[in-house]
Amino acid sequence: MAKRDYYEILGVSKDADERTIKKAYRKLARKHHPDASDESPEVAEEKFKEISEAYEVLADSEKRGRYDRFGHKGVDFGGGGFSWDQFSHGGDVSDIFGQLFGGGQRGGMGDIFSQFFGGGQRGPDNRGDDLRYDITMTLKEAHSGMEKEVEIPRNGNCHKCSGSGAAEGGSAKTCNTCGGQGMVRKMVRRSFIQTITTDNCSDCRGSGKIIDKPCGDCRGSGIVAVKKKIKLRIPPGADDGFRLRMRGQGSAGPNNGPKGDLYIVVNVEPHKIFHRQDNEIILDLELTPAQAVLGDSLKVPTLSGDVKLKIPTGTQSGDVLRLRGKGMPDITRPSSKGSQHVRITVKMPKPNSKTKKMWEELRELDSESPSFLDRMRDKFG
Ligand SMILES: [Zn+2]
Ligand SMILES: [Zn+2]
């Protein structure tokens, strides 16, 4: 198959300057990177390799000069054609993959690029694991906030060796397998991108060090399983699904590595009578016809205890009465609280011998003033 023109591959003109070429390459690299592209990995990788080969030549004034004069013959990459170890411009795109995959994210493309192309080197990856702890609260507890001591199973530093992993008189040497990096790079030949993976070094378990006389309690890891008592403070106003991050309260890392984080995930149980909508609370209240017509003063429950509620005369079914400040506190500003909304329903009673008479009298009165239907008729003809 005839090789495509390098300028055509990058979509630039023959007299394009260095900046234009770099820009074009970066744009295409972003599009065709196998881990970011919509195309199948094989197609994307083929394209990614093609644009990288073109860039390898056009970004280098000497190679570009030879290519301009002699074409593909001028820049022979050897018998097998262009291969990744001949690519010397990884640094020009490694930042793209840093962005694409979230910068410091472990195992992201930025890492692989920088390692493959000899960019930055990272220290031992011996940070402890992040942990998650789920806690269930009633709505009332969520309203007032909660303090609770809980036991979190996690990895802690070994007391016997103070987390070093070495027995008394023992010492730690740099691991030969990974050269103290704590990580090894595995390369499988199937393709360039998908086959370079970094893994914790199994000889030193990611610490970068080998202990000649391991501690008996932790077998050299420096960590042991513990149950740590932690006092949780959930601020007032937590909603279902609220997450609290406690830095450095996760598991300890091997050989005195930094601790991971602990995530507290709050689950708020639904309440029997109070319905929550963000920081607003809704309560349904039934009134008798007399209470609705004549008005009343009642005690109604709220999350902070009973309060007096004035029912105005002539209250209708569907009216909503508001109790300011009786809703949920705002979790970021506990002094600011939502309202409690009291939704009124007027419950019609079945008449008994006594009340039947009174309702009949009421009906008499109704017939003296124009009925609802009569008024509607007047209005709409
Ligand atoms: Zn130990
Ligand atoms: Zn190692």
XYZ file of C-alpha atoms and ligand atoms in Angstrom:
383
model
C 0.000 0.000 0.000
C 1.354 3.403 -0.970
C 2.136 5.624 1.990
C 0.112 8.773 2.346
C 1.727 12.163 2.164
C 2.685 13.408 5.632
C 1.335 16.910 5.015
C -1.952 15.418 3.895
C -2.135 13.198 6.966
C -1.821 16.185 9.278
C -3.982 18.354 7.017
C -1.438 21.146 6.712
C 0.079 22.898 3.697
C 3.631 22.238 2.486
C 4.810 25.586 3.802
C 3.138 25.280 7.215
C 5.279 26.574 10.068
C 6.293 24.582 13.128
C 3.481 25.937 15.272
C 0.789 25.074 12.760
C 2.121 21.544 12.450
C 2.217 21.055 16.190
C -1.290 22.414 16.560
C -2.603 20.109 13.848
C -0.928 17.108 15.439
C -2.246 17.870 18.886
C -5.749 18.237 17.537
C -5.598 14.914 15.703
C -3.914 13.146 18.611
C -6.763 14.201 20.840
C -9.253 12.852 18.339
C -7.655 9.535 17.516
C -6.194 8.483 20.807
C -7.390 4.881 21.258
C -8.532 5.537 24.795
C -10.529 8.615 23.846
C -11.716 7.927 20.317
C -15.157 6.722 19.239
C -13.527 4.539 16.620
C -12.645 0.913 17.233
C -9.325 0.601 19.104
C -7.621 -0.933 16.061
C -8.717 1.830 13.692
C -7.919 4.568 16.193
C -4.521 3.129 16.954
C -3.686 2.839 13.256
C -4.607 6.495 12.762
C -2.830 7.593 15.898
C 0.323 5.875 14.746
C 0.017 7.359 11.253
C -0.304 10.936 12.488
C 2.524 10.373 14.964
C 4.816 9.151 12.202
C 3.939 12.191 10.091
C 4.587 14.466 13.040
C 7.892 12.762 13.882
C 9.093 13.780 10.436
C 7.511 17.190 9.971
C 8.354 18.459 13.456
C 12.049 17.872 12.846
C 13.530 20.376 10.362
C 16.239 17.996 9.197
C 13.906 15.062 8.623
C 11.373 17.381 7.054
C 14.012 18.697 4.640
C 14.899 15.183 3.553
C 11.257 14.281 3.168
C 10.632 17.383 1.030
C 13.492 16.448 -1.271
C 13.286 12.662 -1.428
C 9.796 11.780 -0.187
C 9.282 8.728 2.012
C 12.612 7.293 0.875
C 14.338 10.242 2.541
C 13.134 9.250 6.009
C 13.440 5.516 6.125
C 12.460 4.199 9.550
C 14.062 0.850 8.924
C 12.783 -2.547 7.801
C 9.707 -2.724 10.025
C 8.674 0.857 9.258
C 7.891 3.450 11.894
C 7.642 2.089 15.419
C 6.835 3.774 18.675
C 10.333 3.701 20.050
C 11.305 5.966 17.156
C 8.810 8.576 18.269
C 10.580 11.367 20.096
C 7.783 13.903 20.573
C 5.717 12.254 23.283
C 6.192 15.308 25.442
C 4.258 17.417 22.919
C 1.032 15.555 23.638
C 1.445 13.994 27.057
C -0.326 16.962 28.638
C -3.394 16.314 26.483
C -3.790 12.915 28.034
C -3.142 14.316 31.426
C -6.188 16.530 30.846
C -8.273 13.866 29.186
C -7.818 11.414 31.975
C -7.952 13.745 34.885
C -4.366 14.751 35.488
C -3.052 12.881 38.462
C -5.332 9.923 38.030
C -3.442 6.706 38.547
C -2.818 4.750 35.399
C -4.094 7.547 33.150
C -2.557 8.079 29.775
C -0.500 10.971 31.060
C 1.387 8.538 33.239
C 1.928 6.032 30.537
C 3.173 8.695 28.178
C 5.527 10.204 30.652
C 6.891 6.814 31.589
C 7.120 5.547 28.080
C 8.802 8.635 26.804
C 10.939 9.099 29.845
C 9.212 12.173 31.147
C 8.664 12.552 34.860
C 9.172 9.671 37.233
C 6.863 8.940 40.096
C 7.688 7.812 43.551
C 6.439 4.630 45.149
C 2.695 4.319 45.012
C 2.050 3.249 48.572
C -0.940 5.403 49.498
C -3.526 3.496 51.506
C -6.993 2.705 50.185
C -9.952 5.057 50.372
C -12.800 3.600 52.405
C -16.558 4.045 52.382
C -18.798 3.848 55.414
C -22.577 4.037 55.099
C -24.607 5.502 57.910
C -28.406 5.557 58.252
C -30.143 8.413 60.043
C -33.723 9.303 60.852
C -35.061 12.583 59.488
C -34.995 13.960 63.007
C -31.303 13.117 63.370
C -30.624 14.694 59.994
C -32.435 17.803 61.230
C -30.441 18.161 64.421
C -27.153 16.761 63.168
C -25.576 13.719 64.685
C -22.490 12.690 66.548
C -21.759 9.026 66.702
C -18.775 6.896 67.470
C -18.324 4.134 64.934
C -15.771 1.408 64.398
C -14.233 1.407 60.967
C -12.346 -1.700 59.890
C -9.254 -0.527 58.067
C -5.553 -1.076 57.668
C -3.478 0.673 60.299
C 0.208 1.009 60.913
C 1.775 -1.933 62.697
C 2.640 -0.980 66.264
C 5.513 -3.401 66.617
C 7.597 -1.935 63.788
C 5.936 1.510 63.750
C 4.875 0.864 60.177
C 8.366 0.346 58.793
C 7.866 -3.366 58.192
C 11.350 -4.176 59.482
C 11.991 -6.311 62.554
C 14.306 -4.958 65.218
C 17.825 -4.776 63.794
C 16.491 -5.196 60.256
C 16.811 -2.618 57.506
C 15.190 -1.637 54.252
C 16.988 -1.704 50.914
C 15.905 -0.337 47.582
C 14.014 -2.962 45.619
C 15.998 -4.201 42.631
C 13.016 -5.322 40.623
C 11.505 -1.871 40.307
C 14.544 0.215 41.190
C 12.681 1.749 44.124
C 9.805 2.956 41.943
C 7.313 0.627 43.559
C 5.884 -0.027 40.151
C 6.723 -2.148 37.205
C 5.744 -1.547 33.614
C 4.334 -4.461 31.775
C 4.511 -4.512 28.020
C 2.538 -6.928 25.950
C 3.076 -6.813 22.232
C -0.452 -6.740 20.918
C -0.507 -2.995 20.501
C 1.219 0.095 21.713
C -1.340 1.771 23.909
C -3.385 -0.924 25.497
C -0.484 -3.114 26.434
C 1.689 -0.833 28.502
C 0.356 -1.044 31.982
C 1.901 -0.132 35.264
C 1.366 -2.300 38.255
C 2.539 -2.337 41.813
C 5.805 -4.213 42.007
C 5.009 -7.623 43.469
C 8.458 -8.025 45.059
C 8.190 -4.960 47.281
C 4.383 -4.630 47.165
C 4.634 -1.118 45.792
C 6.821 0.278 48.530
C 10.048 0.374 46.524
C 11.905 -1.212 49.427
C 12.887 -4.724 50.410
C 13.108 -5.546 54.088
C 15.797 -8.036 54.981
C 14.333 -9.031 58.366
C 10.568 -8.531 58.151
C 8.511 -7.701 61.224
C 6.654 -10.760 62.497
C 3.381 -8.981 63.236
C 2.822 -7.480 59.809
C 5.083 -9.764 57.762
C 7.012 -6.802 56.458
C 4.131 -4.786 55.090
C 4.061 -2.324 57.979
C 0.274 -2.579 58.110
C -2.174 -4.645 60.127
C -5.961 -4.890 60.098
C -7.435 -2.757 62.865
C -10.800 -1.437 63.952
C -10.485 2.256 64.386
C -12.984 4.131 66.529
C -13.932 7.343 64.839
C -16.275 10.022 66.050
C -18.526 11.027 63.194
C -20.032 14.466 63.178
C -22.791 14.809 60.620
C -23.781 18.479 60.410
C -27.483 19.452 60.639
C -29.340 19.321 57.329
C -27.746 16.275 55.671
C -29.849 14.939 52.818
C -30.064 11.375 51.591
C -26.853 10.581 49.697
C -24.791 13.272 51.423
C -21.086 12.445 51.452
C -18.560 13.513 53.974
C -14.897 13.115 53.149
C -12.513 12.610 56.031
C -9.016 13.123 54.778
C -6.399 10.668 55.982
C -8.946 8.477 57.812
C -8.848 5.652 55.287
C -6.465 2.724 55.295
C -2.782 3.107 56.033
C -0.435 2.535 53.114
C 2.299 -0.094 53.214
C 5.621 0.922 54.778
C 4.394 4.151 56.300
C 2.711 5.267 53.109
C 0.129 8.060 53.374
C -3.360 7.109 54.550
C -6.276 7.064 52.159
C -9.498 8.992 52.781
C -12.682 7.861 54.457
C -16.001 8.688 52.791
C -19.075 8.741 54.982
C -22.236 8.248 52.939
C -25.462 9.318 54.653
C -28.749 7.545 54.122
C -31.772 9.399 55.555
C -34.839 7.253 56.249
C -38.207 8.535 55.065
C -40.432 9.858 57.879
C -44.006 8.720 58.533
C -45.594 12.167 58.567
C -42.969 14.673 57.434
C -42.138 14.731 53.738
C -38.906 16.392 52.779
C -38.214 18.413 49.644
C -34.673 19.753 49.904
C -34.857 21.960 52.972
C -38.658 22.238 52.981
C -40.870 19.974 55.074
C -44.453 19.168 54.142
C -47.043 18.012 56.651
C -50.606 16.998 55.786
C -53.277 18.155 58.233
C -56.973 17.301 58.309
C -59.523 19.813 59.624
C -63.192 19.405 60.437
C -65.586 21.653 58.491
C -66.159 23.692 61.665
C -62.414 24.252 62.177
C -62.040 25.293 58.562
C -65.041 27.619 58.561
C -64.591 29.208 61.955
C -60.820 29.081 62.222
C -58.842 27.571 65.082
C -55.582 27.564 66.929
C -53.852 24.190 66.972
C -50.669 22.528 68.108
C -48.924 20.850 65.182
C -45.791 18.708 65.241
C -42.559 19.952 63.658
C -39.062 18.443 63.659
C -38.158 20.801 66.482
C -41.245 20.043 68.612
C -44.895 21.110 68.675
C -45.741 24.655 67.642
C -48.959 26.677 67.596
C -50.593 27.101 64.207
C -53.377 29.596 63.593
C -56.047 28.360 61.209
C -57.661 31.425 59.626
C -61.442 31.536 59.258
C -62.659 30.268 55.912
C -59.698 27.948 55.306
C -60.154 25.740 52.257
C -59.084 22.236 51.396
C -55.785 22.560 49.523
C -54.668 25.706 51.361
C -51.061 25.591 52.520
C -50.054 27.293 55.755
C -46.419 28.090 56.237
C -44.313 27.807 59.385
C -41.149 29.741 58.682
C -37.853 28.340 59.917
C -39.405 24.998 60.868
C -37.924 23.089 57.924
C -34.463 21.584 57.526
C -31.310 23.595 58.199
C -29.121 24.403 55.223
C -26.123 22.102 55.561
C -23.690 24.817 54.531
C -25.345 27.460 56.711
C -27.237 25.849 59.613
C -28.692 29.164 60.784
C -30.688 29.357 57.558
C -33.639 26.991 57.685
C -36.408 26.009 55.293
C -40.103 26.195 56.165
C -42.676 23.647 57.169
C -45.667 23.721 54.854
C -48.947 22.502 56.342
C -51.223 21.176 53.592
C -54.878 21.388 54.614
C -57.573 18.867 53.825
C -61.092 19.438 55.133
C -62.579 16.123 56.081
C -66.324 15.808 55.604
C -68.042 13.885 58.428
C -70.885 11.420 58.039
C -73.928 13.086 59.629
C -75.525 11.509 62.685
C -78.988 12.141 64.070
C -77.816 15.262 65.839
C -75.721 16.889 63.095
C -78.078 15.936 60.304
C -80.525 18.545 61.549
C -77.853 21.224 61.537
C -76.725 20.400 58.005
C -80.342 20.608 56.869
C -80.579 24.060 58.409
C -77.413 25.024 56.582
C -78.966 23.855 53.348
C -81.956 26.081 54.048
C -79.625 29.037 54.409
C -77.863 28.133 51.157
C -81.095 28.222 49.204
C -81.680 31.808 50.326
C -78.436 32.991 48.781
C -77.760 32.139 45.147
C -76.122 28.761 44.829
C -72.802 28.143 43.116
C -74.558 26.761 40.054
C -76.845 29.816 39.841
C -73.865 32.151 40.014
C -72.087 30.202 37.252
C -75.196 30.440 35.116
C -75.327 34.199 35.606
C -71.698 34.572 34.638
C -71.675 32.498 31.467
C -75.240 32.976 30.378
Zn 5.260 -4.677 61.708
Zn 9.870 -3.320 43.837
